[in-house]
Tab-separated table of C-alpha atoms and ligand atoms in Angstrom:
chain	number	residue	atom	x	y	z
A	1	MET	CA	-2.003	-21.305	-15.250
A	2	LEU	CA	-4.792	-22.223	-12.849
A	3	VAL	CA	-4.365	-24.194	-9.594
A	4	ARG	CA	-7.613	-25.812	-8.543
A	5	ARG	CA	-8.888	-28.707	-6.443
A	6	ARG	CA	-8.578	-32.084	-8.101
A	7	THR	CA	-11.800	-33.828	-9.026
A	8	GLU	CA	-12.622	-37.484	-9.623
A	9	GLU	CA	-12.658	-36.767	-13.377
A	10	ASP	CA	-9.019	-35.603	-13.234
A	11	LEU	CA	-7.680	-38.920	-11.951
A	12	ASP	CA	-6.955	-40.551	-15.331
A	13	ASP	CA	-5.059	-37.481	-16.537
A	14	CYS	CA	-3.139	-37.271	-13.258
A	15	GLN	CA	-2.146	-40.924	-13.530
A	16	ARG	CA	-0.996	-40.433	-17.144
A	17	LEU	CA	1.065	-37.410	-16.106
A	18	MET	CA	2.614	-39.292	-13.216
A	19	LEU	CA	3.645	-42.129	-15.529
A	20	GLU	CA	5.229	-39.600	-17.887
A	21	VAL	CA	7.112	-37.974	-14.997
A	22	HIS	CA	8.206	-41.402	-13.818
A	23	ALA	CA	9.614	-42.209	-17.272
A	24	VAL	CA	11.508	-38.885	-17.400
A	25	ASP	CA	12.586	-38.314	-13.778
A	26	GLY	CA	12.162	-41.643	-12.031
A	27	TYR	CA	9.566	-40.146	-9.654
A	28	PRO	CA	8.193	-41.971	-7.786
A	29	HIS	CA	11.129	-44.288	-7.220
A	30	LEU	CA	8.840	-47.160	-6.230
A	31	LEU	CA	6.069	-47.071	-8.804
A	32	PRO	CA	3.289	-49.334	-7.591
A	33	ALA	CA	1.835	-51.878	-10.022
A	34	ASP	CA	-1.471	-50.071	-9.639
A	35	PRO	CA	-0.615	-46.363	-9.531
A	36	ARG	CA	-4.185	-45.253	-8.755
A	37	PRO	CA	-4.051	-45.569	-4.942
A	38	PHE	CA	-0.728	-43.750	-4.991
A	39	ILE	CA	-2.464	-40.723	-6.540
A	40	ALA	CA	-5.852	-41.139	-4.844
A	41	SER	CA	-4.455	-41.953	-1.413
A	42	ALA	CA	-6.705	-42.550	1.536
A	43	ASP	CA	-4.315	-40.310	3.507
A	44	ALA	CA	-5.133	-37.225	1.409
A	45	LEU	CA	-6.651	-34.244	3.214
A	46	ALA	CA	-6.751	-32.215	-0.011
A	47	THR	CA	-5.454	-32.461	-3.576
A	48	TRP	CA	-4.880	-29.986	-6.369
A	49	VAL	CA	-3.993	-29.873	-10.045
A	50	ALA	CA	-2.372	-27.165	-12.118
A	51	GLU	CA	-4.146	-26.636	-15.408
A	52	GLU	CA	-2.964	-24.796	-18.495
A	53	ALA	CA	-5.050	-24.433	-21.653
A	54	GLY	CA	-7.382	-27.156	-20.369
A	55	GLU	CA	-4.510	-29.632	-19.778
A	56	ILE	CA	-3.409	-30.923	-16.386
A	57	VAL	CA	0.241	-29.996	-16.045
A	58	GLY	CA	0.860	-30.555	-12.336
A	59	HIS	CA	-0.355	-32.206	-9.176
A	60	VAL	CA	0.110	-31.962	-5.410
A	61	ALA	CA	-1.590	-33.348	-2.298
A	62	LEU	CA	-1.675	-32.669	1.410
A	63	HIS	CA	-1.615	-35.874	3.409
A	64	ARG	CA	-2.302	-36.518	7.069
A	65	ARG	CA	0.699	-38.836	7.381
A	66	ASN	CA	3.748	-40.259	5.760
A	67	VAL	CA	6.118	-43.147	6.432
A	68	ALA	CA	6.628	-43.462	10.174
A	69	GLU	CA	10.398	-42.844	10.025
A	70	ALA	CA	9.953	-39.474	8.290
A	71	MET	CA	7.112	-38.420	10.605
A	72	ALA	CA	9.284	-39.200	13.625
A	73	VAL	CA	12.152	-37.007	12.375
A	74	ALA	CA	9.867	-34.069	11.513
A	75	SER	CA	8.016	-34.427	14.777
A	76	ALA	CA	11.221	-34.431	16.836
A	77	TYR	CA	12.694	-31.506	14.897
A	78	LEU	CA	9.588	-29.343	15.315
A	79	ARG	CA	8.717	-30.674	18.793
A	80	LEU	CA	5.176	-31.224	17.611
A	81	PRO	CA	3.128	-34.399	17.741
A	82	PRO	CA	2.665	-36.139	14.349
A	83	ASP	CA	-1.037	-35.224	14.260
A	84	GLN	CA	-0.027	-31.557	14.056
A	85	LEU	CA	1.978	-32.145	10.851
A	86	GLY	CA	0.623	-31.910	7.293
A	87	VAL	CA	2.586	-33.789	4.623
A	88	VAL	CA	3.002	-32.197	1.197
A	89	ALA	CA	3.097	-35.170	-1.184
A	90	ARG	CA	2.670	-36.316	-4.792
A	91	LEU	CA	4.184	-33.147	-6.232
A	92	PHE	CA	4.970	-33.453	-9.914
A	93	VAL	CA	4.941	-31.179	-12.921
A	94	SER	CA	4.805	-31.970	-16.619
A	95	PRO	CA	8.287	-32.003	-18.164
A	96	GLU	CA	6.833	-29.698	-20.846
A	97	VAL	CA	6.149	-26.782	-18.487
A	98	ARG	CA	9.097	-26.913	-16.087
A	99	ARG	CA	10.778	-23.806	-14.678
A	100	ALA	CA	7.649	-21.718	-15.171
A	101	GLY	CA	6.589	-21.540	-11.511
A	102	VAL	CA	4.060	-24.398	-11.524
A	103	GLY	CA	5.902	-26.431	-8.867
A	104	ARG	CA	6.297	-23.371	-6.645
A	105	ALA	CA	2.568	-22.558	-6.953
A	106	LEU	CA	1.577	-26.130	-6.077
A	107	LEU	CA	3.937	-26.258	-3.103
A	108	ARG	CA	2.487	-22.997	-1.882
A	109	VAL	CA	-1.177	-24.022	-2.105
A	110	ALA	CA	-0.546	-27.252	-0.192
A	111	SER	CA	1.551	-25.468	2.451
A	112	GLU	CA	-1.114	-22.804	2.928
A	113	GLU	CA	-3.791	-25.470	3.320
A	114	ALA	CA	-1.693	-27.139	6.012
A	115	VAL	CA	-1.338	-23.850	7.879
A	116	ASP	CA	-5.052	-23.106	7.534
A	117	ARG	CA	-5.735	-26.502	9.158
A	118	GLY	CA	-3.354	-25.775	12.036
A	119	LEU	CA	-0.737	-28.200	10.684
A	120	TRP	CA	2.974	-27.582	10.141
A	121	PRO	CA	3.898	-28.474	6.548
A	122	VAL	CA	6.537	-31.166	6.181
A	123	LEU	CA	7.664	-33.467	3.352
A	124	ASP	CA	10.237	-35.994	2.365
A	125	VAL	CA	12.272	-36.304	-0.806
A	126	ALA	CA	14.835	-38.733	-2.168
A	127	PRO	CA	18.309	-37.170	-2.337
A	128	ASP	CA	18.543	-37.533	-6.123
A	129	PHE	CA	15.496	-35.338	-6.818
A	130	VAL	CA	17.700	-32.292	-7.080
A	131	ALA	CA	15.148	-30.049	-8.809
A	132	ALA	CA	12.641	-30.674	-6.034
A	133	ILE	CA	15.240	-30.126	-3.294
A	134	THR	CA	16.276	-26.829	-4.896
A	135	LEU	CA	12.618	-25.784	-5.092
A	136	TYR	CA	12.044	-26.590	-1.398
A	137	GLU	CA	15.144	-24.793	-0.221
A	138	THR	CA	14.425	-21.787	-2.451
A	139	CYS	CA	10.994	-21.611	-0.772
A	140	GLY	CA	12.523	-21.590	2.706
A	141	TRP	CA	12.127	-25.247	3.649
A	142	ILE	CA	14.693	-26.617	6.087
A	143	ARG	CA	16.237	-30.101	5.995
A	144	ALA	CA	15.435	-31.677	9.368
A	145	GLY	CA	17.237	-34.978	8.815
A	146	LYS	CA	17.624	-38.103	6.778
A	147	VAL	CA	15.865	-41.460	7.153
A	148	ILE	CA	15.862	-44.877	5.586
A	149	ALA	CA	12.152	-45.308	4.925
A	150	THR	CA	10.746	-48.795	4.501
A	151	PHE	CA	7.965	-49.557	2.039
A	152	GLY	CA	7.140	-53.216	2.394
A	153	ALA	CA	10.184	-55.156	1.190
A	154	ASN	CA	11.890	-51.970	-0.148
A	155	SER	CA	13.792	-49.245	1.596
A	156	LEU	CA	14.700	-45.789	0.349
A	157	GLU	CA	16.851	-42.974	1.631
A	158	GLU	CA	14.854	-39.798	2.131
A	159	PHE	CA	15.598	-36.279	3.295
A	160	VAL	CA	12.950	-34.897	5.638
A	161	TYR	CA	12.066	-31.225	5.225
A	162	VAL	CA	9.967	-28.896	7.353
A	163	GLY	CA	8.261	-25.856	5.901
A	164	PRO	CA	8.892	-22.265	6.905
A	165	ALA	CA	7.257	-21.159	10.169
A	166	PRO	CA	3.504	-21.073	9.533
A	167	ARG	CA	3.254	-17.282	10.022
A	168	GLU	CA	5.763	-16.897	7.153
A	169	ALA	CA	4.213	-19.484	4.845
A	170	HIS	CA	1.559	-17.145	3.462
A	171	THR	CA	4.098	-14.496	2.550
A	172	ALA	CA	6.898	-16.756	1.194
B	201	LIG	C1	10.380	-30.573	-8.729
B	201	LIG	C2	9.379	-30.092	-9.753
B	201	LIG	C3	7.963	-30.312	-9.195
B	201	LIG	C4	9.588	-28.570	-9.963
B	201	LIG	O1	8.547	-28.104	-10.813
B	201	LIG	P1	8.726	-26.755	-11.670
B	201	LIG	O2	7.359	-26.323	-12.078
B	201	LIG	O3	9.703	-26.935	-12.736
B	201	LIG	O4	9.312	-25.767	-10.564
B	201	LIG	P2	9.284	-24.153	-10.580
B	201	LIG	O5	9.305	-23.642	-11.998
B	201	LIG	O6	8.166	-23.677	-9.730
B	201	LIG	O7	10.689	-23.856	-9.908
B	201	LIG	C5	10.799	-22.979	-8.790
B	201	LIG	C6	12.262	-22.942	-8.369
B	201	LIG	O8	12.734	-24.257	-8.011
B	201	LIG	C7	14.081	-24.423	-8.402
B	201	LIG	N1	14.151	-25.440	-9.469
B	201	LIG	C8	13.143	-26.054	-10.101
B	201	LIG	N2	13.613	-26.949	-10.988
B	201	LIG	C9	14.955	-26.887	-10.922
B	201	LIG	C10	16.012	-27.558	-11.608
B	201	LIG	N3	15.761	-28.480	-12.555
B	201	LIG	N4	17.285	-27.247	-11.271
B	201	LIG	C11	17.549	-26.347	-10.335
B	201	LIG	N5	16.589	-25.644	-9.670
B	201	LIG	C12	15.315	-25.922	-9.960
B	201	LIG	C13	14.533	-23.052	-8.933
B	201	LIG	O9	14.966	-22.334	-7.830
B	201	LIG	C14	13.208	-22.517	-9.467
B	201	LIG	O10	13.215	-21.123	-9.576
B	201	LIG	P3	13.772	-20.430	-10.938
B	201	LIG	O11	13.210	-21.217	-12.098
B	201	LIG	O12	13.268	-19.020	-10.840
B	201	LIG	O13	15.260	-20.554	-10.862
B	201	LIG	C15	9.528	-30.813	-11.123
B	201	LIG	O14	10.899	-30.708	-11.526
B	201	LIG	C16	9.139	-32.281	-11.088
B	201	LIG	O15	7.975	-32.603	-11.288
B	201	LIG	N6	10.131	-33.174	-10.830
B	201	LIG	C17	9.882	-34.613	-10.843
B	201	LIG	C18	9.006	-35.061	-9.701
B	201	LIG	C19	9.628	-34.765	-8.371
B	201	LIG	O16	10.839	-34.821	-8.139
B	201	LIG	N7	8.738	-34.478	-7.392
B	201	LIG	C20	9.131	-34.184	-6.043
B	201	LIG	C21	9.116	-35.430	-5.239
B	201	LIG	S1	9.415	-35.122	-3.506
């Protein structure tokens, strides 16, 4: 399995994979009518795919920001201004290759990129994404709080997590 930077040519495959994950797991909860900007977000600092036998089997991004409610909780917990946080986002893995370490590898590459940029890795996750929550906690992430995040007319409960201390992130 190879983790590499996402390219423009990967976007169709990433979108297809996200729709498959949505059908199986309900992620993301609020699937936009046009999923493309959700994947190719203007907030992305960096994006990666996991590839196996030439197929894209996973995706993750590092974003500069997240919903304001979640940023505020992470910022208060870490006592860092929001511009010193890096948000791990858009993590999903093909249902066909689960429990083989792909999610862990993607979480790691995005966390390491955050640290390399002088940012503390943070993320948010809906409480029913139990596999993701177990992955984060297994990798040393700490739950900093819970928010009701608003997305236009919708609102969602989210747990806010902060990554391990940056000096530990490279060895986790
Ligand atoms: C969460 C997700 C990315 C994990 O991907 P994955 O490649 O299967 O994860 P890994 O194989 O790297 O798992 C690493 C560890 O996480 C935990 N874990 C992962 N999936 C789990 C599950 N279904 N149940 C319990 N623990 C799980 C385990 O501790 C696992 O280690 P182990 O297999 O040695 O026990 C994947 O399940 C997914 O895409 N889910 C839907 C989308 C989603 O919820 N994204 C997160 C949104 S915030």
